[in-house]
mmCIF file of C-alpha atoms and ligand atoms in Angstrom:
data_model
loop_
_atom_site.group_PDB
_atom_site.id
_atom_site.type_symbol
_atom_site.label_atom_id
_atom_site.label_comp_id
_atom_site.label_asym_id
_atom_site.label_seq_id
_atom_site.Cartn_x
_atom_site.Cartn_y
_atom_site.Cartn_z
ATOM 1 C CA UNK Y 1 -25.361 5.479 2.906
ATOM 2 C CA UNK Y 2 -25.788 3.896 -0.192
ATOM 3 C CA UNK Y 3 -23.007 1.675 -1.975
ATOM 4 C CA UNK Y 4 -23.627 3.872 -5.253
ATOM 5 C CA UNK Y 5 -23.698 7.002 -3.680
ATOM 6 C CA UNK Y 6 -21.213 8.701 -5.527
ATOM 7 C CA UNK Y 7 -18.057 11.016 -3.699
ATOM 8 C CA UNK Y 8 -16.051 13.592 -6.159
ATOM 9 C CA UNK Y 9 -12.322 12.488 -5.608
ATOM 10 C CA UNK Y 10 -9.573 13.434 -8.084
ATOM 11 C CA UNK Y 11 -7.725 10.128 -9.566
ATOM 12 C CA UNK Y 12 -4.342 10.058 -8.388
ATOM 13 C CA UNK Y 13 -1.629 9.661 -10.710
ATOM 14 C CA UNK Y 14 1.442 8.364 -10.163
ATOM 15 C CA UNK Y 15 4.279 10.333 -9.606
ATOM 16 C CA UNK Y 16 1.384 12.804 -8.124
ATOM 17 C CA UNK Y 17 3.462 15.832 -8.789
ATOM 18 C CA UNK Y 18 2.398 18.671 -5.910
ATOM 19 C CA UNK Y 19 2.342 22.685 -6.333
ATOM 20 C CA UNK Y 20 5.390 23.624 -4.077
ATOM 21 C CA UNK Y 21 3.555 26.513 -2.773
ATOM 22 C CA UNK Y 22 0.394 24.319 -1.267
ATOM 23 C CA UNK Y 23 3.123 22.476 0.353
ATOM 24 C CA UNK Y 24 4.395 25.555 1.822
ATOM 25 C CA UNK Y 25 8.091 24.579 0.375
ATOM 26 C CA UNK Y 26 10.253 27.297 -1.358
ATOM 27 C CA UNK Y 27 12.361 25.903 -3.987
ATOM 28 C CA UNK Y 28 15.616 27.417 -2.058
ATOM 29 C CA UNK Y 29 14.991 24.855 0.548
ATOM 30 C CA UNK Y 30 15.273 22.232 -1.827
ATOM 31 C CA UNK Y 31 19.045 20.702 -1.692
ATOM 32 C CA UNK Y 32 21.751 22.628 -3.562
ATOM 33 C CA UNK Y 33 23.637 20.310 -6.171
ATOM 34 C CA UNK Y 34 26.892 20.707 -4.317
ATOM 35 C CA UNK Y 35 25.851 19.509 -1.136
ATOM 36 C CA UNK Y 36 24.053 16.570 -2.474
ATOM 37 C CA UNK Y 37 27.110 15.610 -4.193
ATOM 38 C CA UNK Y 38 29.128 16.353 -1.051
ATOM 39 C CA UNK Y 39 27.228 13.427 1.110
ATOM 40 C CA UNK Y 40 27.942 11.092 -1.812
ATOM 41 C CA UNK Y 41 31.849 10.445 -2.446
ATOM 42 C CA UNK Y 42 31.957 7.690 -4.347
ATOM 43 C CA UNK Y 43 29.926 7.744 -7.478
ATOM 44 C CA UNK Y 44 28.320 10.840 -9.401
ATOM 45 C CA UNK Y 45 24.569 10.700 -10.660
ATOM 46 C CA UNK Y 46 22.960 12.142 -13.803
ATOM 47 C CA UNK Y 47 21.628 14.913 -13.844
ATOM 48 C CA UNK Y 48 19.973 16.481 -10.722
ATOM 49 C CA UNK Y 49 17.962 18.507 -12.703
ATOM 50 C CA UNK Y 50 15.935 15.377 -14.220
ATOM 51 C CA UNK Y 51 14.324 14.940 -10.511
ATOM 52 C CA UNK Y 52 13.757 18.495 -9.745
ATOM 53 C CA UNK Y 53 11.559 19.098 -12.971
ATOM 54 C CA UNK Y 54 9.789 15.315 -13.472
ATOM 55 C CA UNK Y 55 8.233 16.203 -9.690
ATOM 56 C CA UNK Y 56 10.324 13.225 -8.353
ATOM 57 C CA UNK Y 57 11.436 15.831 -5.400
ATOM 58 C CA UNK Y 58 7.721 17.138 -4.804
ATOM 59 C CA UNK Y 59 6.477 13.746 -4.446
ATOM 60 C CA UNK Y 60 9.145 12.743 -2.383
ATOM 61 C CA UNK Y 61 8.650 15.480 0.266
ATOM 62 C CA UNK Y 62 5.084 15.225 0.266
ATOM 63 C CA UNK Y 63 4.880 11.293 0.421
ATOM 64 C CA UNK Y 64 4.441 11.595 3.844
ATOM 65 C CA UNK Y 65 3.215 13.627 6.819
ATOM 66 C CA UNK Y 66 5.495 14.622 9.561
ATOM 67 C CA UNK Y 67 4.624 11.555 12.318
ATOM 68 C CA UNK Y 68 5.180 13.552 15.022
ATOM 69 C CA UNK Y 69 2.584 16.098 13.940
ATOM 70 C CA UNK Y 70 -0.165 14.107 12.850
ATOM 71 C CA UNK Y 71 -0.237 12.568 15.994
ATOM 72 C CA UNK Y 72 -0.217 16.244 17.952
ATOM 73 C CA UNK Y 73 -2.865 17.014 15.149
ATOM 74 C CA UNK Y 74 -5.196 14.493 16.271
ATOM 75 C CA UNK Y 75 -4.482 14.464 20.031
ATOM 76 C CA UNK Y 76 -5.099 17.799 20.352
ATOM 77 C CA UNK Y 77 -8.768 18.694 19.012
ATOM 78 C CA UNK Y 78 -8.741 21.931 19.932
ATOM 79 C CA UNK Y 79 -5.944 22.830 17.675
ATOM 80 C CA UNK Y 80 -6.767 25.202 14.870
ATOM 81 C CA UNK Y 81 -4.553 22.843 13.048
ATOM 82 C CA UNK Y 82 -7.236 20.423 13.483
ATOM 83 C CA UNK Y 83 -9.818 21.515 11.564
ATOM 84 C CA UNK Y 84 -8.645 20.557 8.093
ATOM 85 C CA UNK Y 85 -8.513 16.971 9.325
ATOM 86 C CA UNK Y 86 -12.274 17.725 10.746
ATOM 87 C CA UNK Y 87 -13.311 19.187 7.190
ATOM 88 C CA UNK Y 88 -11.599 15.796 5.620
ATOM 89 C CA UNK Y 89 -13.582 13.608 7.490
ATOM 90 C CA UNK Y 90 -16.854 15.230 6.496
ATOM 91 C CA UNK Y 91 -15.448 13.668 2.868
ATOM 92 C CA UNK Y 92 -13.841 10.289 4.177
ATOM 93 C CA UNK Y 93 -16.062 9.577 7.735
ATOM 94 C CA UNK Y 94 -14.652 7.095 9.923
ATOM 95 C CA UNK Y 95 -15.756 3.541 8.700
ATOM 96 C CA UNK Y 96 -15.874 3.230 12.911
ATOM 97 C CA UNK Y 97 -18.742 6.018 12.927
ATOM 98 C CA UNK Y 98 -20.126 4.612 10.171
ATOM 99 C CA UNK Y 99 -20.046 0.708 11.043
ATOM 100 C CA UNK Y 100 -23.958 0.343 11.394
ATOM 101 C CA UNK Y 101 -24.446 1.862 7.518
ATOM 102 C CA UNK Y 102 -21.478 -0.550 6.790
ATOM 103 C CA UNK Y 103 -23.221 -3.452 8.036
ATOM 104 C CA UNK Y 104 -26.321 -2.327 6.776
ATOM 105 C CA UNK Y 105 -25.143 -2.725 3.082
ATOM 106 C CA UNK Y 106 -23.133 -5.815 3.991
ATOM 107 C CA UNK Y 107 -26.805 -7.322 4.705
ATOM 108 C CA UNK Y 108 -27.389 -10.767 3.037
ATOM 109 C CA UNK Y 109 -23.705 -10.082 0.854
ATOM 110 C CA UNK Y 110 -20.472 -11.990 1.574
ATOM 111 C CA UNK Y 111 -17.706 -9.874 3.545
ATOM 112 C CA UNK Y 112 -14.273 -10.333 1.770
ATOM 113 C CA UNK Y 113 -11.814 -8.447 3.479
ATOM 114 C CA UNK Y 114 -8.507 -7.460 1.837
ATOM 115 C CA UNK Y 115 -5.909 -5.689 4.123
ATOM 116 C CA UNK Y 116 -2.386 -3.729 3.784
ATOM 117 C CA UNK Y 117 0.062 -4.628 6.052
ATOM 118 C CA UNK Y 118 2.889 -1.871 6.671
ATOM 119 C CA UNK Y 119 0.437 1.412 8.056
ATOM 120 C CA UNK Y 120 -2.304 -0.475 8.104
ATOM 121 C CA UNK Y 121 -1.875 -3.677 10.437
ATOM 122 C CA UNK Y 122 1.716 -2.496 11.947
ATOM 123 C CA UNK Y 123 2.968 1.417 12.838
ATOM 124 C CA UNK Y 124 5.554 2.589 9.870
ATOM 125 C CA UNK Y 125 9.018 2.460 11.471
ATOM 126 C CA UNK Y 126 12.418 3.645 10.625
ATOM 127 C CA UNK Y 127 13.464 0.309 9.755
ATOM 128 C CA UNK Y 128 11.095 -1.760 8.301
ATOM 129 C CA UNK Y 129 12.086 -4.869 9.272
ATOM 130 C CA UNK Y 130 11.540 -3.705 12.681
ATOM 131 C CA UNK Y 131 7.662 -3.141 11.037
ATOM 132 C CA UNK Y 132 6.020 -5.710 13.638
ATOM 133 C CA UNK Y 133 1.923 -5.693 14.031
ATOM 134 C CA UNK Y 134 1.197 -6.486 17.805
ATOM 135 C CA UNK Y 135 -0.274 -9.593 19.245
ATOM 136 C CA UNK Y 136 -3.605 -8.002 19.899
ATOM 137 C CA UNK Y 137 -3.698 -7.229 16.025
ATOM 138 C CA UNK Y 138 -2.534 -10.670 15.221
ATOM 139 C CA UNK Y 139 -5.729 -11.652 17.198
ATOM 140 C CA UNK Y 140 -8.003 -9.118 15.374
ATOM 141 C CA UNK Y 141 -7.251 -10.399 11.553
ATOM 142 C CA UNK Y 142 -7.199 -13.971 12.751
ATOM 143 C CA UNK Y 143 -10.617 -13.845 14.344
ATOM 144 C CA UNK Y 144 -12.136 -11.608 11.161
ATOM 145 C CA UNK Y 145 -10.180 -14.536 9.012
ATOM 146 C CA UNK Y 146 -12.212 -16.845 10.688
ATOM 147 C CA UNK Y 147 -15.596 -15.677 9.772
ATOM 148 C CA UNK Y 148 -14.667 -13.751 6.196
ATOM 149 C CA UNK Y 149 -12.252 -14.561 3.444
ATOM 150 C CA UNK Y 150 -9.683 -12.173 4.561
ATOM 151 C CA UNK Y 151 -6.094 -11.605 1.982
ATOM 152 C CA UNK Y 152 -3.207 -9.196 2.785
ATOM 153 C CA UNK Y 153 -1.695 -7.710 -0.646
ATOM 154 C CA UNK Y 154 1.354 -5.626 0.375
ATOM 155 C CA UNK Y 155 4.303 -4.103 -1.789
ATOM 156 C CA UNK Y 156 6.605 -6.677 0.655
ATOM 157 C CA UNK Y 157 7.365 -9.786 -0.780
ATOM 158 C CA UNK Y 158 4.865 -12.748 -0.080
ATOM 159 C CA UNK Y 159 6.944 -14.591 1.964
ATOM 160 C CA UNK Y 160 8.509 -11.424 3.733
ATOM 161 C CA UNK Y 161 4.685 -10.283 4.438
ATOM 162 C CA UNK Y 162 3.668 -13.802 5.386
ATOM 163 C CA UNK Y 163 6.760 -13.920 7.973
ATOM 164 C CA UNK Y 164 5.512 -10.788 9.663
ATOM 165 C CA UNK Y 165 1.937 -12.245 9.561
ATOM 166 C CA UNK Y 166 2.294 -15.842 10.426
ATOM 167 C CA UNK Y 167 -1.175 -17.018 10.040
ATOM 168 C CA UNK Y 168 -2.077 -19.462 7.819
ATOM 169 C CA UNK Y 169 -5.923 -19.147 7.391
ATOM 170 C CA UNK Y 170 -5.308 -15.819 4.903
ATOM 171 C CA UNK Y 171 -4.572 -15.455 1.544
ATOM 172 C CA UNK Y 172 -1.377 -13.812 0.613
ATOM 173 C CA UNK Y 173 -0.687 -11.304 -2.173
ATOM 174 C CA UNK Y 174 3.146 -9.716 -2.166
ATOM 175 C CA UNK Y 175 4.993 -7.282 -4.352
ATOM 176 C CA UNK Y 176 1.834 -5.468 -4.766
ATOM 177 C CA UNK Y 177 -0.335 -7.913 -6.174
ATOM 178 C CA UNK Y 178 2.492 -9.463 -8.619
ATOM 179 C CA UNK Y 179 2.727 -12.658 -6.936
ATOM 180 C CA UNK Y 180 -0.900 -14.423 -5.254
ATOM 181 C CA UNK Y 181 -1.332 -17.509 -3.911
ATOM 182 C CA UNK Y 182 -4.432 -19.341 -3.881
ATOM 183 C CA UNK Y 183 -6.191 -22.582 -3.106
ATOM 184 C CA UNK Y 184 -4.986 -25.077 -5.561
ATOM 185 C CA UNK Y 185 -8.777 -26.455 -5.975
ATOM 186 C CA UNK Y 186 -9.476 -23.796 -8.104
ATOM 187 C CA UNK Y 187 -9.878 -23.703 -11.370
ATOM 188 C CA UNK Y 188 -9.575 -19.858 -12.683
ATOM 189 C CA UNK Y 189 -5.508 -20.747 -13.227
ATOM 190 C CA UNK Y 190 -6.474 -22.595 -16.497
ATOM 191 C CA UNK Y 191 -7.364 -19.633 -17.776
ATOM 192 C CA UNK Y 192 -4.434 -17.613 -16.598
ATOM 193 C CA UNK Y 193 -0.627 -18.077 -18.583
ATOM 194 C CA UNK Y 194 1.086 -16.704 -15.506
ATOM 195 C CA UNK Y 195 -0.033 -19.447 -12.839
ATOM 196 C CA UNK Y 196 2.135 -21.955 -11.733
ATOM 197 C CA UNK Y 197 2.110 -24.655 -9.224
ATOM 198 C CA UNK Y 198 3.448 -24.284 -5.890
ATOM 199 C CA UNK Y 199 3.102 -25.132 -2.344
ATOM 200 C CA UNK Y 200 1.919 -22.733 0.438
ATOM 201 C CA UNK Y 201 3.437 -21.979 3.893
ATOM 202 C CA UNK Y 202 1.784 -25.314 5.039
ATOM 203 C CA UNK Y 203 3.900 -27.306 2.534
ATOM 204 C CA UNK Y 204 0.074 -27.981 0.809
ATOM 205 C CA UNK Y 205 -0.219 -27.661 -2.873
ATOM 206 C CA UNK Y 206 -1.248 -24.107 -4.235
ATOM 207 C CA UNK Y 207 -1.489 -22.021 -7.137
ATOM 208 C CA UNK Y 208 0.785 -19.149 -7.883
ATOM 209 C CA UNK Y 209 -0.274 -16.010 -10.265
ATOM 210 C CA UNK Y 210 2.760 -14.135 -10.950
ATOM 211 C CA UNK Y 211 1.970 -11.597 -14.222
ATOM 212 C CA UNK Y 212 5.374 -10.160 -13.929
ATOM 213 C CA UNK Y 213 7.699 -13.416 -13.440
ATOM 214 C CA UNK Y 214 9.700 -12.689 -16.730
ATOM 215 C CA UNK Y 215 10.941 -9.443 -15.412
ATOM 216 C CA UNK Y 216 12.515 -11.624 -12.114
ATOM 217 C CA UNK Y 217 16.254 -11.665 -13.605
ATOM 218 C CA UNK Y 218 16.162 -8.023 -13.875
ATOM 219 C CA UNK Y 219 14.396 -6.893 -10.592
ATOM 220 C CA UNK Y 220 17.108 -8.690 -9.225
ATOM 221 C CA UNK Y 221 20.380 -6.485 -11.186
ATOM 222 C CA UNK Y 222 18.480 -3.622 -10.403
ATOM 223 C CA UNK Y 223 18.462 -4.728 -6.812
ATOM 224 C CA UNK Y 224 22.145 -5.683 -7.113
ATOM 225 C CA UNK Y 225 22.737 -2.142 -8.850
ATOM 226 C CA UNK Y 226 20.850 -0.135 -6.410
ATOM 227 C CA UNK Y 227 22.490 -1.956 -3.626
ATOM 228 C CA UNK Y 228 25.842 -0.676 -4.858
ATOM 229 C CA UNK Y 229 25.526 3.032 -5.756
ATOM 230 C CA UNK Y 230 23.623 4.055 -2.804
ATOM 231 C CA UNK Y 231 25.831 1.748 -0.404
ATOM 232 C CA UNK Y 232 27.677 5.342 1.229
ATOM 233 C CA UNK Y 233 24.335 6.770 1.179
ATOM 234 C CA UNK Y 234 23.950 7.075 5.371
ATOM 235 C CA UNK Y 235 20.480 5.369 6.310
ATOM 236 C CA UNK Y 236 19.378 4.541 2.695
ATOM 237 C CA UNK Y 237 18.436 0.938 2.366
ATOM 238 C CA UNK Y 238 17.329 -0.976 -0.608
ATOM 239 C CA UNK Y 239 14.843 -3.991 -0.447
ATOM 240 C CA UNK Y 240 14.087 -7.072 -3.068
ATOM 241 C CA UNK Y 241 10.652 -7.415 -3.046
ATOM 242 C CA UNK Y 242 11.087 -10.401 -5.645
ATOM 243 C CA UNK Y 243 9.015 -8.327 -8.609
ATOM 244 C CA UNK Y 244 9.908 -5.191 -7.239
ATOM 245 C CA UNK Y 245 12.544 -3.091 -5.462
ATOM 246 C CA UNK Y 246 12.001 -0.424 -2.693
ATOM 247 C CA UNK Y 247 14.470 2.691 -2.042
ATOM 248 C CA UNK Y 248 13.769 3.341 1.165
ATOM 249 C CA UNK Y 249 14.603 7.377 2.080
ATOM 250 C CA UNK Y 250 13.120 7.778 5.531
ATOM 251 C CA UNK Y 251 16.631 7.810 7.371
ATOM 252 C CA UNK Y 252 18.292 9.977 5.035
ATOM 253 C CA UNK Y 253 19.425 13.244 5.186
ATOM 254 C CA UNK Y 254 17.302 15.410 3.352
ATOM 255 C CA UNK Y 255 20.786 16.685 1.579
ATOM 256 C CA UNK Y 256 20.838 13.699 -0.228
ATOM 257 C CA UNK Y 257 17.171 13.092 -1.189
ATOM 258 C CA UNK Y 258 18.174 14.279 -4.909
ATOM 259 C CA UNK Y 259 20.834 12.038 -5.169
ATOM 260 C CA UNK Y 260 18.962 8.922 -4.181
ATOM 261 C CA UNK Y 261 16.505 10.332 -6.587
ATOM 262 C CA UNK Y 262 18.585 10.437 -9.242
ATOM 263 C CA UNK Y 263 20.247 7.442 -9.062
ATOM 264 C CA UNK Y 264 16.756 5.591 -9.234
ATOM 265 C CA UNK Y 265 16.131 8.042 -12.343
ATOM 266 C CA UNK Y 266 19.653 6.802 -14.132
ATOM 267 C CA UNK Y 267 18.797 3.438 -13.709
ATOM 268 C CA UNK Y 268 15.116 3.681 -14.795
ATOM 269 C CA UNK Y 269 16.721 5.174 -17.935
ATOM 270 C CA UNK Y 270 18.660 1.782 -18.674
ATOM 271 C CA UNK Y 271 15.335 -0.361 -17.589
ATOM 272 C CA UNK Y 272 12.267 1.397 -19.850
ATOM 273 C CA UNK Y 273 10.561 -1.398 -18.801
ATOM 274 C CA UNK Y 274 10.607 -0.626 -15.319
ATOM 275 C CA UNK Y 275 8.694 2.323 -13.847
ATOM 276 C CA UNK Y 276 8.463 4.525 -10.523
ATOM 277 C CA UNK Y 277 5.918 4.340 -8.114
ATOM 278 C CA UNK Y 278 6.153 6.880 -4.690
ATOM 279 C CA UNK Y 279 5.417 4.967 -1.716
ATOM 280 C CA UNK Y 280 5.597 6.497 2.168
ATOM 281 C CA UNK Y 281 9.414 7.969 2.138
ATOM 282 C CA UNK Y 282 10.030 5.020 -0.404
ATOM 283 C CA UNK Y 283 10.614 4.944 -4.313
ATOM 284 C CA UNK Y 284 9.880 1.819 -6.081
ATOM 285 C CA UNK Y 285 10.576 0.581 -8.765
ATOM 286 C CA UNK Y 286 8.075 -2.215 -10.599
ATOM 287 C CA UNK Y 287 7.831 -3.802 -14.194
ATOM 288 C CA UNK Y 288 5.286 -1.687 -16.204
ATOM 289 C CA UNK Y 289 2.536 -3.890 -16.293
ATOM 290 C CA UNK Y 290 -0.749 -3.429 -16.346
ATOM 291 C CA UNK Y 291 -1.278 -5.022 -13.051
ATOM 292 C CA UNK Y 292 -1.636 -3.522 -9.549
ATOM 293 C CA UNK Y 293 -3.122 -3.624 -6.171
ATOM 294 C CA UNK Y 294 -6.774 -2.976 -7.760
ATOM 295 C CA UNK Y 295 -6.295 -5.749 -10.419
ATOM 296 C CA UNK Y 296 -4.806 -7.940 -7.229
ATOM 297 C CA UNK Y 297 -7.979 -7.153 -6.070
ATOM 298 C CA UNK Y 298 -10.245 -8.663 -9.324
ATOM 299 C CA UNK Y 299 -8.118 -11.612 -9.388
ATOM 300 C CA UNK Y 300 -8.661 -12.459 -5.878
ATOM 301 C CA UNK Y 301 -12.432 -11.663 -6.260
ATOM 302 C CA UNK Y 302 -12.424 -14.264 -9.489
ATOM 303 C CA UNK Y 303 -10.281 -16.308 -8.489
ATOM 304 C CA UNK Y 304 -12.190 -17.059 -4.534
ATOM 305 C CA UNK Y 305 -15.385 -17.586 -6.471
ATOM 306 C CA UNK Y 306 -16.700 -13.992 -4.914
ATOM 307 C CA UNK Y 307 -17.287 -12.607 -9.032
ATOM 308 C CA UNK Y 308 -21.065 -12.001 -8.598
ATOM 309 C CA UNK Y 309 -21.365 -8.411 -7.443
ATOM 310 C CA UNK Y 310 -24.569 -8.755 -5.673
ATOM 311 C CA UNK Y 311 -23.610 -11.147 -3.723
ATOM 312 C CA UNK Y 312 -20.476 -9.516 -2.345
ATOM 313 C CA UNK Y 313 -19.007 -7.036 -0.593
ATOM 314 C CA UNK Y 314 -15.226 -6.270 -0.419
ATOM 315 C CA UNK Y 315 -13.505 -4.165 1.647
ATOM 316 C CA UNK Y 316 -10.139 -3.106 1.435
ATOM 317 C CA UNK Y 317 -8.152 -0.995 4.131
ATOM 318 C CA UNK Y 318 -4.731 0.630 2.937
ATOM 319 C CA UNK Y 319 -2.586 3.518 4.027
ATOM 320 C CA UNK Y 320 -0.307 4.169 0.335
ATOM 321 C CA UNK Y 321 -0.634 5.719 -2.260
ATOM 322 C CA UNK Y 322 -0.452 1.914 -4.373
ATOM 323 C CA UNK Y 323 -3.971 1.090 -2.266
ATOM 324 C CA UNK Y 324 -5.830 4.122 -4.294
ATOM 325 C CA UNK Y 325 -5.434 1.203 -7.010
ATOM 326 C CA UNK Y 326 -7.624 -1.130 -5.469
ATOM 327 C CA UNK Y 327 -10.257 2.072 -3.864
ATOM 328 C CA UNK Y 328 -10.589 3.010 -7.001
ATOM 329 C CA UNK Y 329 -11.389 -0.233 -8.678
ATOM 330 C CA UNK Y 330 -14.058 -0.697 -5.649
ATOM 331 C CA UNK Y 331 -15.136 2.475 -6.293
ATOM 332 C CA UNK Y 332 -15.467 1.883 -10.398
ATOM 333 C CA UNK Y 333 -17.849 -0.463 -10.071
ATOM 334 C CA UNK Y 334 -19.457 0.189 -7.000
ATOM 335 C CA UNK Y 335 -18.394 -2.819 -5.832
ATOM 336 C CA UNK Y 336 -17.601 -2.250 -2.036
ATOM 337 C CA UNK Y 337 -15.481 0.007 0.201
ATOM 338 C CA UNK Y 338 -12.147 1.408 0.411
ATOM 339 C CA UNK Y 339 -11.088 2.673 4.052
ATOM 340 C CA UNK Y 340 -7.741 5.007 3.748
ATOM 341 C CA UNK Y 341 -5.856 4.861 7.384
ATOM 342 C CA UNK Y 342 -4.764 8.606 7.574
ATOM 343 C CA UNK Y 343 -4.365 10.735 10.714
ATOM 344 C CA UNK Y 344 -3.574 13.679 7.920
ATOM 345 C CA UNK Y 345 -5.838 14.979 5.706
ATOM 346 C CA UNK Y 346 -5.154 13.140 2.129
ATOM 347 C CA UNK Y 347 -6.819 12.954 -1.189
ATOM 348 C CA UNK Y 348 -8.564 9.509 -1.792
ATOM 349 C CA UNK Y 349 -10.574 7.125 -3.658
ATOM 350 C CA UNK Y 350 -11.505 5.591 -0.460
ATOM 351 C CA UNK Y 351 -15.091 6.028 0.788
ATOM 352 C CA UNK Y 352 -13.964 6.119 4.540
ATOM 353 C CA UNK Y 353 -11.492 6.449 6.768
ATOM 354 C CA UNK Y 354 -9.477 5.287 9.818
ATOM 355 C CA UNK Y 355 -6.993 7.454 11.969
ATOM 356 C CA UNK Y 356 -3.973 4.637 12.682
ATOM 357 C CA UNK Y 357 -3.661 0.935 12.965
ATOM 358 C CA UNK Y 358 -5.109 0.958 16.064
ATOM 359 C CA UNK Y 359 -8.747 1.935 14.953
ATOM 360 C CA UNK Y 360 -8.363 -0.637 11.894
ATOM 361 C CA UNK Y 361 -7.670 -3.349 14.736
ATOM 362 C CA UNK Y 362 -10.837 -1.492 16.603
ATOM 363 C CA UNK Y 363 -12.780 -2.157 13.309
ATOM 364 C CA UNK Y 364 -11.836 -5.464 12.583
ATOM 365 C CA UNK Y 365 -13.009 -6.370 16.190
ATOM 366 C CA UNK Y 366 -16.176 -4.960 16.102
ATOM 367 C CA UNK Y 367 -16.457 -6.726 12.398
ATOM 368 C CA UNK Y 368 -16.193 -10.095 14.134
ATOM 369 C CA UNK Y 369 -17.941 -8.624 17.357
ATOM 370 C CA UNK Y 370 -21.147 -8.189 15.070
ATOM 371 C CA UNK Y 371 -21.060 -11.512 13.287
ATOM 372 C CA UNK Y 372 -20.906 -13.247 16.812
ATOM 373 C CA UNK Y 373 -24.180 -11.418 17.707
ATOM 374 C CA UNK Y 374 -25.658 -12.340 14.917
ATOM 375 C CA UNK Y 375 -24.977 -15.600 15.260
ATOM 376 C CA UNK Y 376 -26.569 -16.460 18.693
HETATM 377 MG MG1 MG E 1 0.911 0.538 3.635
#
């Protein structure tokens, strides 16, 4: 397959709003106002209606498949309910099936590997600070780190990401690209108004880009805020992400989904500058910038010395909705490859695809299994 071959994928927006009836949900089984209100005593909302007709409810349901039945999906091949995720992967093929015509293109170009963490390199768990990637994993990325430039850019914050992570040879991008570190030997910074000094995990000197560090006051009253009015909100939980704040949903009754949503929508109202993004049973809320995982992506390109196109080839494996940022801008310029991890069938601008964590750690092993080879 050829890097320019090109692969008709719709852009996703974002909020993505979906058609109810593809979903297969009825508007009556949406929550009722009353009973919303009824799971939250202590402080009223705006509104419901804002966050049944902006989509915010659509997006919400459909940010993520059932767990339990992807995984029957894909266990079970026989399963009628099988062949849509078949069909898919005629679109997105497994980058595993498809390692040779990887390699084949990655002939004579530099590998730079950029990873997502939660999804991607750990399973999505209720809690997410229980969101651990295994020791085998740990291996994996620290091996491909050792032959490839390899960066994780995650919505998390950089240190929270780098906690989870705990190797030192990778770069780090948190809060989805908002705050990088790099080597402080370079020299793109100069160029940049947003880069500061700083020092990295190894107490070394390093260079910060952070595009959105004026908005750091209020990401952290909105934090503060959000902290408050969803506090008797059973199984919500809010998390700073330092440039951006995550509502997490996944343990909450589905009664309440509209309420969480609309409290996010009031104080979005009081904060134009800040703006929605769906995540995996998460809302988050970022500065509107013109800056993103994709842009993360160009920076880290530029800023590693990896500009010339010819000479490179990126790769970038995500689960969330925020990756089709940096698919796309692979994609744009036929730069190199996005894999989507999906065991559901999902609209992309990846080129291929990976089931679960498990085959990315399969991947990034046989990635470091074929430079070896090469090598003797
Ligand atoms: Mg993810």
């Amino acid at each position: 397959m050829d890097v320019k071959s090109s692969q008709a994928s719709p852009v996703l927006a974002d909020p993505t709003p979906v058609n109810k009836s593809r979903l297969g949900v009825h508007s009556s089984l949406l929550p009722s106002f009353s009973t919303s209100l009824s799971a939250v005593p202590r402080k009223k909302p705006g509104k419901l209606d804002d966050v049944r007709s902006n989509g915010w409810l659509d997006a919400m349901i459909s940010s993520s498949p059932p767990r339990k039945k992807a995984v029957k999906d894909f266990n079970s091949l026989s399963d009628e309910a099988d062949i849509p995720y078949l069909s898919w992967m005629i679109r997105y093929p497994s980058a595993l099936n498809s390692f040779q015509l990887i390699m084949d293109v990655a002939r004579n170009r530099k590998l730079v590997i950029f990873l997502d963490y939660d999804g991607t390199l750990s399973p999505i768990v209720d809690d997410p600070d229980q969101a651990f990637m295994s020791g085998e994993m740990r291996l994996a990325v620290k091996s491909v780190a050792s032959h490839f430039p390899t960066a994780i850019i995650s919505g998390r914050s950089r240190d929270k990401v780098y906690e989870l992570v705990g190797l030192t040879e990778l770069y780090y991008a948190g809060s989805h690209g908002m705050d990088i570190m790099f080597p402080a030997k370079n020299t793109v910074c100069r160029d940049e108004l947003n880069c500061v000094k700083g020092t990295d995990m190894e107490g070394k000197e390093a260079n910060l880009f952070q595009p959105a560090s004026e908005f750091l006051p209020m990401i952290n009253e909105v934090y503060n805020s959000l902290v408050e009015i969803t506090k008797d909100i059973k199984g919500s939980k809010v998390e700073n992400h330092k440039f951006c704040v995550s509502v997490h949903y996944r343990n909450v009754d589905e009664n309440s989904w509209a309420v969480i949503a609309q409290f996010v929508h009031d104080i979005l109202k009081e904060h134009p500058r800040l703006r929605l993004t769906h995540g995996r049973k998460v809302l988050e809320v970022r500065p509107v910038i013109e800056w993103d995982k994709g842009k993360a992506v160009e920076f880290l390109l530029k800023s590693l010395g990896f500009s010339n196109h010819r000479d490179v080839l990126p790769i970038y494996i995500g689960d969330d909705r925020t990756d089709e940022d940096a698919f796309k801008v692979l994609r744009k310029a036929y730069r190199g490859y996005g894999i989507l991890v999906s065991a559901a069938p999902k609209e992309s601008n990846a080129f291929f695809s990976l089931k679960d964590p498990s085959e990315v750690q399969y991947f990034l092993e046989s990635l470091v299994k074929k430079v070896q080879q090469d090598d003797e």
